[in-house]
Structures are given as structure tokens and as C-alpha cells.
Coordinates of C-alpha atoms in Angstrom, one line a residue:
Chain A
M1 CA 0.1 0.1 0.2
L2 CA 2.7 2.5 0.8
S3 CA 4.8 1.8 -2.4
H4 CA 4.3 5.3 -3.4
I5 CA 5.8 7.0 -0.4
T6 CA 9.2 7.1 0.4
P7 CA 10.7 6.6 4.1
S8 CA 11.3 10.3 4.3
V9 CA 7.7 11.4 3.3
L10 CA 6.4 9.2 6.3
A11 CA 8.9 10.5 8.8
A12 CA 7.5 14.3 7.5
L13 CA 4.1 13.3 8.4
G14 CA 5.4 11.7 11.4
G15 CA 6.9 15.4 12.1
V16 CA 3.5 17.1 11.3
L17 CA 1.5 14.9 13.7
G18 CA 4.0 15.5 16.4
I19 CA 3.8 19.3 16.0
L20 CA -0.1 18.8 16.2
V21 CA 0.4 16.8 19.6
V22 CA 2.8 19.6 20.8
A23 CA 0.0 22.1 19.8
S24 CA -2.6 20.4 21.2
L25 CA -0.7 19.7 24.9
I26 CA 0.1 23.6 24.8
A27 CA -3.4 24.7 24.3
A28 CA -4.5 22.4 26.8
L29 CA -1.7 23.7 29.5
L30 CA -2.7 27.4 28.8
K31 CA -6.4 26.4 29.3
R32 CA -5.8 24.9 32.7
L33 CA -3.0 27.6 33.6
H34 CA -5.6 30.7 33.0
P35 CA -8.9 29.1 33.3
D36 CA -9.9 32.9 33.0
K37 CA -8.9 33.6 29.7
N38 CA -10.8 32.4 26.5
Y39 CA -9.0 29.7 24.1
T40 CA -12.1 29.0 22.2
E41 CA -10.9 30.0 18.9
L42 CA -7.3 28.4 19.6
I43 CA -8.9 25.0 20.4
Q44 CA -11.4 24.9 17.6
R45 CA -8.4 26.2 15.2
I46 CA -5.8 23.2 16.7
R47 CA -9.5 20.8 16.3
S48 CA -9.8 21.8 12.5
W49 CA -6.1 21.2 11.9
W50 CA -6.4 17.5 13.1
I51 CA -9.4 17.0 10.8
M52 CA -7.7 19.1 7.7
I53 CA -4.1 17.3 8.3
G54 CA -5.8 13.8 9.1
I55 CA -7.7 14.0 5.9
F56 CA -4.7 15.0 4.0
S57 CA -2.4 12.4 5.2
G58 CA -4.9 9.8 5.0
A59 CA -5.3 10.6 1.1
I60 CA -1.3 11.2 0.6
L61 CA -0.7 7.6 2.3
L62 CA -3.9 6.0 0.5
S63 CA -3.0 6.3 -3.2
R64 CA -2.0 8.9 -5.7
T65 CA -5.5 9.0 -7.3
A66 CA -7.1 9.5 -3.8
S67 CA -4.3 12.3 -3.4
I68 CA -5.4 14.0 -6.7
L69 CA -9.5 13.5 -5.6
F70 CA -8.5 15.5 -2.2
F71 CA -7.2 18.2 -4.2
A72 CA -10.2 18.5 -6.5
F73 CA -12.7 18.2 -3.8
V74 CA -10.7 21.2 -2.2
S75 CA -11.1 23.2 -5.3
F76 CA -14.6 22.4 -5.4
L77 CA -14.8 23.5 -2.2
A78 CA -13.3 26.7 -2.6
L79 CA -14.7 27.6 -5.9
K80 CA -18.2 27.0 -4.1
E81 CA -17.4 29.5 -1.2
Y82 CA -16.0 31.7 -3.4
V83 CA -19.2 32.3 -6.1
S84 CA -21.3 32.0 -2.6
L85 CA -19.5 35.1 -1.6
I86 CA -19.3 37.1 -4.7
P87 CA -22.1 38.9 -6.4
T88 CA -23.3 36.9 -9.4
R89 CA -26.3 36.7 -11.9
R90 CA -29.4 34.8 -11.6
A91 CA -29.0 34.1 -15.5
D92 CA -25.6 32.9 -15.0
R93 CA -26.8 29.7 -13.1
R94 CA -25.9 27.5 -16.1
V95 CA -22.6 29.2 -16.5
L96 CA -21.8 28.1 -13.0
F97 CA -22.3 24.9 -13.8
W98 CA -19.8 24.5 -16.4
A99 CA -17.3 26.2 -14.0
Y100 CA -17.9 23.5 -11.7
A101 CA -17.7 21.0 -14.3
A102 CA -14.2 22.3 -15.0
I103 CA -12.8 21.1 -11.7
P104 CA -13.2 17.0 -12.7
F105 CA -11.7 17.5 -16.2
Q106 CA -8.7 19.9 -15.0
Y107 CA -8.0 17.1 -12.6
Y108 CA -8.5 14.3 -14.8
W109 CA -5.8 15.8 -16.8
V110 CA -3.6 15.7 -14.0
H111 CA -4.6 12.0 -13.3
E112 CA -3.6 11.0 -17.1
Q113 CA -0.3 13.5 -16.4
W114 CA -1.5 15.4 -19.7
Y115 CA 0.7 18.3 -19.0
G116 CA -0.4 20.2 -21.9
M117 CA -4.0 19.8 -21.3
F118 CA -3.6 20.6 -17.7
I119 CA -1.6 23.8 -18.3
I120 CA -4.0 25.5 -21.2
F121 CA -7.8 24.1 -20.3
I122 CA -8.6 26.6 -17.9
P123 CA -6.8 29.5 -18.9
V124 CA -7.6 29.1 -22.8
Y125 CA -10.4 27.0 -23.2
L126 CA -12.6 27.5 -20.1
F127 CA -11.6 31.9 -20.7
L128 CA -13.2 31.3 -23.9
L129 CA -16.1 28.8 -23.4
L130 CA -17.7 30.7 -20.4
P131 CA -18.4 33.9 -22.1
M132 CA -19.4 32.3 -25.0
R133 CA -22.2 30.6 -22.5
M134 CA -23.1 33.8 -20.9
V135 CA -23.5 35.3 -24.7
I136 CA -25.9 32.5 -25.5
I137 CA -27.9 33.1 -22.6
G138 CA -28.3 36.8 -23.6
E139 CA -28.0 38.9 -20.2
T140 CA -25.6 41.8 -21.0
K141 CA -26.1 43.7 -18.0
D142 CA -22.9 43.1 -15.9
F143 CA -21.5 40.9 -18.3
L144 CA -17.9 42.1 -17.9
R145 CA -18.2 41.7 -14.1
A146 CA -19.7 38.3 -14.5
A147 CA -17.1 36.9 -16.7
G148 CA -14.3 38.5 -15.1
T149 CA -15.0 37.4 -11.4
L150 CA -15.6 33.7 -12.8
H151 CA -12.2 33.5 -14.5
W152 CA -10.7 34.7 -11.6
G153 CA -12.2 32.4 -9.3
L154 CA -11.6 29.7 -12.0
M155 CA -7.8 30.2 -12.2
T156 CA -7.4 31.0 -8.3
M157 CA -9.4 28.0 -6.9
V158 CA -9.0 25.3 -9.6
F159 CA -6.1 25.8 -11.8
S160 CA -3.9 27.1 -9.1
L161 CA -4.6 24.7 -6.5
S162 CA -4.4 21.8 -9.3
H163 CA -0.8 22.3 -9.5
A164 CA -0.2 21.1 -6.4
A165 CA -1.8 18.1 -7.6
F166 CA 0.5 17.9 -10.6
F167 CA 3.3 17.1 -8.1
L168 CA 1.9 13.9 -7.6
V169 CA 2.2 12.6 -11.4
L170 CA 5.5 14.0 -11.9
D171 CA 8.4 11.3 -12.7
G172 CA 9.5 9.8 -9.3
A173 CA 13.1 8.8 -10.6
R174 CA 14.1 12.3 -10.5
N175 CA 13.2 13.0 -6.9
P176 CA 14.1 9.6 -5.4
A177 CA 14.4 11.1 -1.9
G178 CA 10.5 12.2 -1.6
G179 CA 8.5 11.2 -4.8
G180 CA 5.6 13.3 -6.2
A181 CA 4.6 13.2 -2.6
G182 CA 7.6 14.8 -1.1
L183 CA 6.9 17.8 -3.2
V184 CA 3.3 18.2 -2.0
L185 CA 4.5 17.7 1.4
Y186 CA 7.1 20.5 0.9
L187 CA 4.6 22.7 -0.7
I188 CA 1.6 22.4 2.0
F189 CA 3.8 22.4 4.8
L190 CA 6.2 25.2 4.2
T191 CA 3.3 27.2 3.0
Q192 CA 1.2 26.6 6.1
F193 CA 4.2 27.2 8.1
N194 CA 5.1 30.3 6.5
D195 CA 1.5 31.4 7.6
V196 CA 2.2 30.5 11.2
A197 CA 5.8 31.9 11.2
Q198 CA 4.5 35.2 9.7
Y199 CA 1.6 35.7 12.7
V200 CA 3.9 34.6 15.2
W201 CA 6.8 37.2 14.4
G202 CA 4.1 40.1 13.7
K203 CA 2.8 39.3 17.3
L204 CA 5.9 39.1 19.1
T205 CA 7.8 42.1 17.3
G206 CA 5.4 43.6 14.5
R207 CA 5.4 47.1 14.4
H208 CA 5.4 48.8 11.4
K209 CA 2.6 48.3 9.2
I210 CA 3.2 46.7 5.8
I211 CA -0.2 46.9 3.7
P212 CA -2.0 49.0 6.2
K213 CA -5.2 49.5 3.7
V214 CA -5.5 45.8 2.8
S215 CA -4.6 43.9 5.6
P216 CA -3.9 46.2 9.1
N217 CA -2.5 43.4 11.2
K218 CA 0.5 42.4 9.0
T219 CA 3.5 44.1 9.7
W220 CA 7.0 44.2 7.8
E221 CA 8.5 42.6 11.1
G222 CA 6.1 39.4 10.4
F223 CA 6.8 39.3 6.8
L224 CA 10.7 39.5 7.1
G225 CA 10.8 37.0 10.2
G226 CA 8.7 34.4 8.3
V227 CA 10.7 35.0 5.3
G228 CA 13.6 34.2 7.1
T229 CA 12.3 31.1 9.1
T230 CA 10.6 29.7 6.1
T231 CA 13.9 29.9 4.0
A232 CA 15.7 28.2 6.3
L233 CA 13.3 25.3 6.8
A234 CA 13.1 25.2 3.1
M235 CA 16.8 24.4 3.0
V236 CA 16.8 21.9 5.7
L237 CA 13.6 20.2 4.3
A238 CA 14.6 20.2 0.7
P239 CA 17.2 17.2 0.6
H240 CA 14.9 14.8 2.0
L241 CA 11.7 15.8 0.1
T242 CA 12.9 17.6 -3.4
P243 CA 15.3 17.2 -6.0
L244 CA 16.1 21.0 -5.5
T245 CA 20.3 21.8 -4.5
L246 CA 20.9 23.9 -1.6
V247 CA 21.0 27.0 -3.7
E248 CA 17.7 26.5 -5.8
S249 CA 16.1 25.8 -2.1
L250 CA 16.9 28.9 -1.1
G251 CA 15.3 29.9 -4.2
A252 CA 12.0 27.8 -3.2
G253 CA 12.0 29.6 0.4
L254 CA 11.7 32.9 -0.8
L255 CA 9.2 32.0 -3.4
I256 CA 7.1 30.2 -0.9
A257 CA 7.4 32.9 1.6
L258 CA 6.5 35.7 -0.4
G259 CA 4.1 34.2 -2.8
G260 CA 2.2 32.9 0.5
F261 CA 2.4 36.5 1.6
I262 CA 0.8 37.9 -1.6
G263 CA -1.8 35.2 -2.1
D264 CA -2.7 35.8 1.9
V265 CA -3.4 39.5 1.1
T266 CA -5.1 39.1 -2.2
I267 CA -7.9 36.9 -0.6
S268 CA -7.7 39.5 2.2
A269 CA -8.5 42.2 -0.4
L270 CA -11.3 40.3 -1.7
K271 CA -13.0 39.9 1.8
R272 CA -12.5 43.5 2.1
D273 CA -14.1 44.2 -1.1
I274 CA -16.9 42.5 -0.1
G275 CA -17.4 43.2 3.4
V276 CA -16.9 40.3 5.3
K277 CA -14.1 39.1 8.1
D278 CA -14.1 35.3 7.1
S279 CA -14.8 33.7 3.8
G280 CA -16.9 31.4 5.6
S281 CA -17.9 29.2 8.5
L282 CA -16.5 25.3 7.2
L283 CA -13.1 25.3 9.5
P284 CA -14.0 26.6 13.1
G285 CA -11.4 28.7 14.5
H286 CA -10.1 29.4 10.9
G287 CA -13.2 30.7 9.1
G288 CA -13.9 29.5 5.3
I289 CA -11.8 27.2 3.3
L290 CA -10.6 30.6 1.4
D291 CA -9.2 31.6 4.8
R292 CA -6.8 28.7 4.7
I293 CA -5.7 27.9 1.2
D294 CA -5.3 31.6 0.3
S295 CA -1.6 31.6 0.0
L296 CA -1.6 28.2 -1.6
T297 CA -3.4 30.2 -4.5
Y298 CA -0.1 31.6 -5.2
T299 CA 2.8 29.5 -3.8
A300 CA 1.2 26.1 -5.6
P301 CA 1.8 27.2 -9.1
L302 CA 5.0 29.4 -8.3
L303 CA 6.7 26.5 -6.4
F304 CA 5.6 23.7 -9.3
H305 CA 6.9 25.8 -12.3
F306 CA 10.1 26.7 -10.2
V307 CA 10.8 22.9 -9.6
Y308 CA 9.3 22.0 -13.2
Y309 CA 11.7 24.2 -15.0
L310 CA 14.9 23.1 -13.0
H311 CA 14.3 19.4 -13.0
Y312 CA 11.5 17.8 -15.0
Chain B
M1 CA -36.3 2.0 6.6
L2 CA -36.4 3.1 3.1
Q3 CA -36.8 6.9 4.3
Q4 CA -33.6 6.1 6.3
F5 CA -31.6 4.9 3.7
F6 CA -32.8 7.7 1.3
F7 CA -31.5 10.1 3.7
V8 CA -28.4 8.4 4.5
L9 CA -27.2 7.8 0.8
I10 CA -29.0 10.5 -1.1
V11 CA -30.1 13.6 0.9
R12 CA -27.0 14.0 3.9
P13 CA -24.2 13.7 1.1
L14 CA -26.2 16.2 -1.6
V15 CA -27.1 18.8 1.7
L16 CA -23.6 18.4 3.5
I17 CA -21.2 18.1 0.7
V18 CA -22.6 19.3 -2.7
I19 CA -24.4 22.2 -1.1
G20 CA -23.0 22.9 2.2
L21 CA -24.4 24.7 5.2
N22 CA -23.9 27.6 7.5
I23 CA -25.8 26.9 10.6
R24 CA -26.1 29.9 13.2
H25 CA -27.7 28.8 16.5
R26 CA -27.7 25.5 16.3
E27 CA -28.7 24.9 20.2
R28 CA -32.0 26.3 19.3
I29 CA -33.4 23.7 17.1
P30 CA -36.0 21.6 19.0
L31 CA -34.8 18.5 20.0
K32 CA -38.4 17.0 21.1
G33 CA -42.0 16.9 19.7
P34 CA -44.5 18.2 19.6
A35 CA -42.9 21.4 17.9
I36 CA -43.3 23.3 14.7
V37 CA -40.6 24.4 12.4
V38 CA -41.4 27.3 10.3
S39 CA -39.3 28.9 7.2
N40 CA -39.1 30.9 4.6
H41 CA -39.6 28.9 1.2
N42 CA -37.4 29.3 -2.4
S43 CA -36.5 25.6 -3.2
H44 CA -37.4 21.8 -2.9
L45 CA -33.9 21.6 -1.3
D46 CA -35.7 23.4 1.8
T47 CA -37.3 20.8 2.9
L48 CA -34.7 18.3 2.7
V49 CA -32.2 20.8 4.3
L50 CA -34.3 21.0 7.6
M51 CA -34.8 17.4 7.6
T52 CA -31.2 16.6 7.8
L53 CA -30.8 19.7 10.7
L54 CA -32.9 17.8 13.2
P55 CA -31.2 15.0 15.3
W56 CA -31.4 11.6 13.4
P57 CA -33.5 9.7 15.6
L58 CA -36.1 12.2 15.1
L59 CA -36.4 11.6 11.5
R60 CA -39.6 9.7 11.6
H61 CA -41.4 12.1 13.8
L62 CA -40.6 14.9 11.4
R63 CA -43.5 15.7 9.1
P64 CA -43.4 18.4 6.4
V65 CA -46.9 20.4 5.9
A66 CA -46.8 20.2 1.9
A67 CA -49.6 21.0 -0.8
K68 CA -51.8 18.2 -1.6
D69 CA -52.7 19.3 -5.3
Y70 CA -48.8 19.7 -6.1
F71 CA -47.3 16.3 -4.2
L72 CA -50.2 14.4 -4.8
R73 CA -50.6 15.3 -8.6
N74 CA -49.3 11.8 -9.8
R75 CA -48.9 8.0 -8.0
V76 CA -45.1 8.1 -8.4
L77 CA -44.7 11.7 -6.9
A78 CA -47.6 10.5 -4.3
W79 CA -45.6 7.6 -3.1
F80 CA -42.6 9.5 -2.7
A81 CA -43.9 12.3 -0.6
L82 CA -46.0 10.2 1.7
N83 CA -43.6 7.2 2.1
I84 CA -40.3 8.9 1.7
M85 CA -40.7 12.5 3.0
H86 CA -43.6 11.5 5.6
I87 CA -45.8 14.8 4.2
I88 CA -48.9 15.6 5.7
P89 CA -51.0 16.6 2.5
L90 CA -52.6 20.0 2.7
E91 CA -55.5 21.7 0.9
R92 CA -54.5 24.7 -0.3
E93 CA -58.0 25.6 -1.4
V94 CA -60.7 24.8 1.0
I95 CA -63.6 23.6 -0.9
D96 CA -65.5 22.0 2.0
R97 CA -66.3 24.7 4.9
H98 CA -67.4 21.9 7.4
Q99 CA -64.0 19.8 6.9
D100 CA -61.2 20.8 9.1
P101 CA -58.1 21.5 6.7
L102 CA -55.7 21.4 9.4
A103 CA -57.2 17.9 11.7
A104 CA -54.0 16.1 10.3
C105 CA -51.6 18.6 11.5
S106 CA -53.4 18.7 14.6
G107 CA -53.5 14.9 15.1
A108 CA -49.5 15.0 14.3
L109 CA -48.9 17.4 17.0
Q110 CA -50.7 15.6 19.4
S111 CA -48.7 12.4 18.7
G112 CA -45.6 14.5 19.4
D113 CA -44.6 14.7 15.9
I114 CA -42.6 17.8 14.5
L115 CA -44.2 19.8 11.9
I116 CA -42.1 21.4 8.7
L117 CA -44.2 24.5 7.6
F118 CA -43.8 26.9 4.9
P119 CA -46.3 29.7 5.4
E120 CA -45.2 31.2 2.2
G121 CA -47.4 28.6 0.7
S122 CA -45.2 28.3 -2.4
R123 CA -42.1 28.6 -3.2
G124 CA -42.2 31.8 -5.3
D125 CA -39.6 34.2 -6.8
P126 CA -36.3 32.8 -6.0
E127 CA -34.6 34.2 -2.7
Q128 CA -38.0 36.7 -2.3
M129 CA -39.7 36.4 0.8
G130 CA -43.5 36.4 0.2
T131 CA -46.3 37.1 2.6
F132 CA -47.2 34.7 5.1
K133 CA -50.6 32.8 5.2
S134 CA -52.3 32.8 8.2
G135 CA -52.9 29.1 8.5
I136 CA -50.0 28.8 10.9
A137 CA -51.7 31.3 13.4
H138 CA -55.0 28.9 13.5
L139 CA -52.6 26.1 14.5
A140 CA -50.6 28.1 17.1
K141 CA -53.9 28.8 18.3
R142 CA -55.2 25.5 18.9
H143 CA -51.9 24.2 20.3
P144 CA -50.6 27.3 22.4
D145 CA -48.3 25.1 24.4
V146 CA -46.1 24.1 21.2
P147 CA -42.9 25.8 20.3
I148 CA -42.5 27.6 17.1
T149 CA -39.2 27.9 15.8
P150 CA -38.5 30.3 13.0
I151 CA -35.7 29.6 10.4
F152 CA -34.2 32.0 7.8
L153 CA -32.9 29.8 4.7
H154 CA -30.9 31.6 2.1
G155 CA -29.0 30.1 -0.8
L156 CA -31.3 27.0 -1.6
G157 CA -33.3 29.4 -3.8
K158 CA -30.0 30.1 -5.9
A159 CA -29.0 26.5 -6.0
L160 CA -32.1 24.7 -7.3
P161 CA -35.0 27.3 -8.0
K162 CA -38.2 26.9 -8.8
G163 CA -38.8 25.9 -12.5
E164 CA -34.8 24.7 -12.7
A165 CA -33.8 21.0 -12.9
I166 CA -29.8 21.5 -12.8
L167 CA -28.7 22.2 -9.4
V168 CA -25.9 24.5 -9.2
P169 CA -24.2 24.3 -5.8
F170 CA -23.9 27.2 -3.3
F171 CA -23.1 27.6 0.4
C172 CA -26.1 28.2 2.2
D173 CA -27.2 30.0 5.3
V174 CA -29.5 28.3 8.2
F175 CA -30.2 30.8 10.6
I176 CA -32.4 29.5 13.5
G177 CA -34.4 32.1 15.9
E178 CA -35.6 31.7 19.2
P179 CA -38.8 29.9 19.5
I180 CA -42.1 31.9 19.8
R181 CA -45.5 30.6 21.1
W182 CA -49.3 31.5 20.5
S183 CA -50.2 35.4 21.6
G184 CA -53.2 35.2 22.1
D185 CA -54.1 37.5 19.0
R186 CA -53.8 36.3 15.4
S187 CA -52.0 39.6 13.7
S188 CA -49.6 40.0 16.4
F189 CA -48.6 36.6 16.3
M190 CA -48.0 36.5 12.5
T191 CA -46.2 39.8 13.0
S192 CA -43.8 38.3 15.6
L193 CA -43.6 35.4 13.4
E194 CA -42.7 37.2 9.9
Q195 CA -40.2 39.5 12.0
G196 CA -38.5 36.9 14.0
I197 CA -37.4 35.3 10.3
K198 CA -36.6 38.9 9.0
T199 CA -34.3 39.5 11.7
L200 CA -32.5 36.6 11.4
A201 CA -32.3 37.3 7.6
E202 CA -30.3 40.5 8.6
E203 CA -27.7 38.7 10.7
G204 CA -25.9 37.8 7.7
Y205 CA -24.2 39.0 4.6
R206 CA -25.8 38.2 1.3
P207 CA -24.3 38.9 -2.2
A208 CA -26.3 40.6 -4.8
W209 CA -28.1 38.0 -7.1
E210 CA -30.1 39.4 -9.9

């Protein structure tokens, strides 16, 4: 069953499990030491982490197909949350249906390792198809807004995220240390780690606001601290999970840290535009699914093309 | 038994995975009968969602009150409505003045069931709330001790509006209000019920949909 998993991937999953156990113990300890303080959100957050990491690890360990299905499902949830959040036109119900229908196709190309189709399906074919479908329906009021917002959603929630899944089908022989699953783990772990690192550095040392109009809690100190820690960790983990050399892993770390930050603030800008604090309520303690995968919408395609160009 | 299969294999996956609910004030859901659940009505999905909301063992005590002329119009639909959904058929047009149209509803409440009722009477325009019909007031007056829980639903009319056959997934809001009881006066009762649902509607953010 575990033939598609290398020992270092197993070790990395064990490491993540260890971090979760420690986080849960710290939360329990905090609650006991300060019974007067409210730790509900922290505890909910950690509980949601357990569920997300449980499902993710289960899919990774089960098989490559299960892992691809996992990412397809995440894309589905993300696109659904997005179209539930933005203004849509009543006339576009059937257009939205085709946007959803793109998800199984996109992940099927991934499963079949059809790189050419994977890379043009949404940016070319869906980009051309959806406005055509809108025109056939014939509603012209807010046409541009509808076509633009829907394509942005498909690019972000489906096209970008599906890059994480394409790591799984890359030639395993070129990455003997980690295989496809190793690169996925490298991407997801570092992206989420970067979120936490930027948050913690910001809380501890943050003073100078970096982008106050979009995200008033983000600071230069948090950002730079995150970049430093994430890049260092990217260099430590690279030989175990990826084919990257030391210098390349430095670039990968910077890419994830920077890309993660930008992904985070673009979704913040979207939420600020719409006027909501959380994108949904799917993940207690985190908010919606977009609140969790925001950074990944940038890091997944960026890291993928970096690694693909250098090694595949 | 058939009803349980239908709900486990089809309705729950549909409601929880394909659609997805954003539930507020879950603790206000009635946990035992007799009780009445009242909500705005935009889609056939409304009943299915409300039925998955209530605790599992209560499923066979849930009785959606539904239009007789619509749901019993052919044999297949009638079989489904009566045996799977356990509806209480209601005459929308009262022809015989001597017959009590609410007798079946009263009977169900007396035997401890939970009624699901849509006072708008029909699904109407998607995501627009129509005026409430006062049948619910007659029922409340007869059963002044039965709690009536208002629920606001949003999004199901976008996912599957009247007259459409293709379901398009949207996350849907389910906001549950404090139960109210018969106030002793029909118009004040109807106002507080409608107001209850409108107040719930104001709790959430809803994007434009035109």
C-alpha cells in the first residue's frame, strides 16, 4: 500500500503529527494555567487542523489517485465558497454549472499526466467557453463583471490549486528522496508554516505596518521574520523531500514565503471588497476554506513551475 | 427504513457535501416533539435541508406540511411524498367548509411529531420572501403550548430555484431563531413570526443575485 511513499515522506508526516500533538498539549496547558481566559478559538483552530491534516495524510498514504481527488475536492469547496461570496447573476446559473464541471476535467488531466492540456484547459478553453455560454443566454447587464469574477475564481481556486496535485504525477525517478508526495508535502507544509511564522513574528515583534489598507495586522517584522524562518526550513527540508539543490532550495523558500504572503493579502483584499471578515464557516477557528488556502493559491503554481523548470 | 436509506445515502451527502450549510444558533433546534419549525421557502431543497438539521432519531417524527394538489398529483410523486418524505398533505383551496383542513396537522402534533411548515405557501420567486398565510396562526391557537421555531434559509433558491432542474452548488445559510408561541392574537402572532425570520435574515451577509 505504501509503495508510492518514501521513508522521508513518512517521517515528514510523523513530524507534522508531532507538531500537532505539541500544539494540542500547549493549548490544554494554557487553558489549565489561565482558566479565566478564553481559548475557544485557539482550541477550535487546532481541532480543525487535526481534521484537515488527518484527511490530507489519509489521502496521501492511501494512493496517488486519492490524493488527486483530495485536491479536486478542495478546489470544489474553494470555488463554491467563492461563488457563494461574490455577487452573481441569476442568468448565469448554467454558466456556473460549467465552471464547476471544469474541476473533474482539470484533475483528470492531472491524473492522466497530460501536462499540455492541464496547463491550457482553464486559461484558454474555459476562458473562451464561459463568456460564450453567457452570450448564448443573452444577459448583457454586468457581463464584464460576471465573466471577470468567474474566471478569476476558476484560475485561483481550480487552476492554481491543481498545480499542487500535478506534483504527484511527476516522474518519481527524478526525485528519489521524496517522490511526488514529497514535493506536495514540501509545498503544503512550508506554505502553512509560513502563515504561522509570519503571524507569530508579527505578534512578537511587529510594529511597522506593511499593507495597512488591505490587511492592517500585517507588519514588516512579521513578514521578514516569516521569510527568514520559512527559507531556512525550506533549505533544511529540501534534500529529504525534493530534488532541489541547496541554492535552489533557497530560491524555493523565498518563493513560498513571498508568494504565500501575496496570496494571503489578495484573498484579504477580496474579503475587504465584499465586506466580510471570514470567507465562510467551514473550518471552525479558521473561518472558511479560502482563509486557509489563500496562500496556497500563489505558492502552488509558483513552486511548481520553479521545480518543473529546473528538474523535469 | 426506506426513508432512512434515502436520507443516509442521498440527502445527507447532497446537503452536507454538494451544497454545504452555514448554520447559526444550532442549539435552538427543537430536540423533541410536539414542535413546529417554520421557514421561508425558495426551493424543493428547503425541506430536505430542514430534515437533515434535526437530530437523526427524530427523522420519523418529522412531518413536512405540503400542498396536496402539487405533491399528490401523480402516483409516483405521491408515493415518494407520503412514504419517503412523510408529508402531511394540505388542501391549499378549502372547498368544503365543514372539513377541518388542519385536522391532520393537529393530530400529528398531538402524537408528538415535529411539523415543518412554509407559511409563504409556495416557493415563489427565488430568494424573495412572500407574505405569510395565516394557517400557521390557526394551528398555533389550537396548540398554544407548542414551540414554533422560525428558521431563515438563504441560498437554496440559488442552488435549485423553482422551475430549474440543474442543481448548482452554493453554500447556504441556515439561521435558527428563538421559538415563539401563540400570543393570543392573530395579527400580533403573524407579525412576530414574520419579524422573527426577517431579523434572522439581517444577521447575515448576502451577495447580490439578480
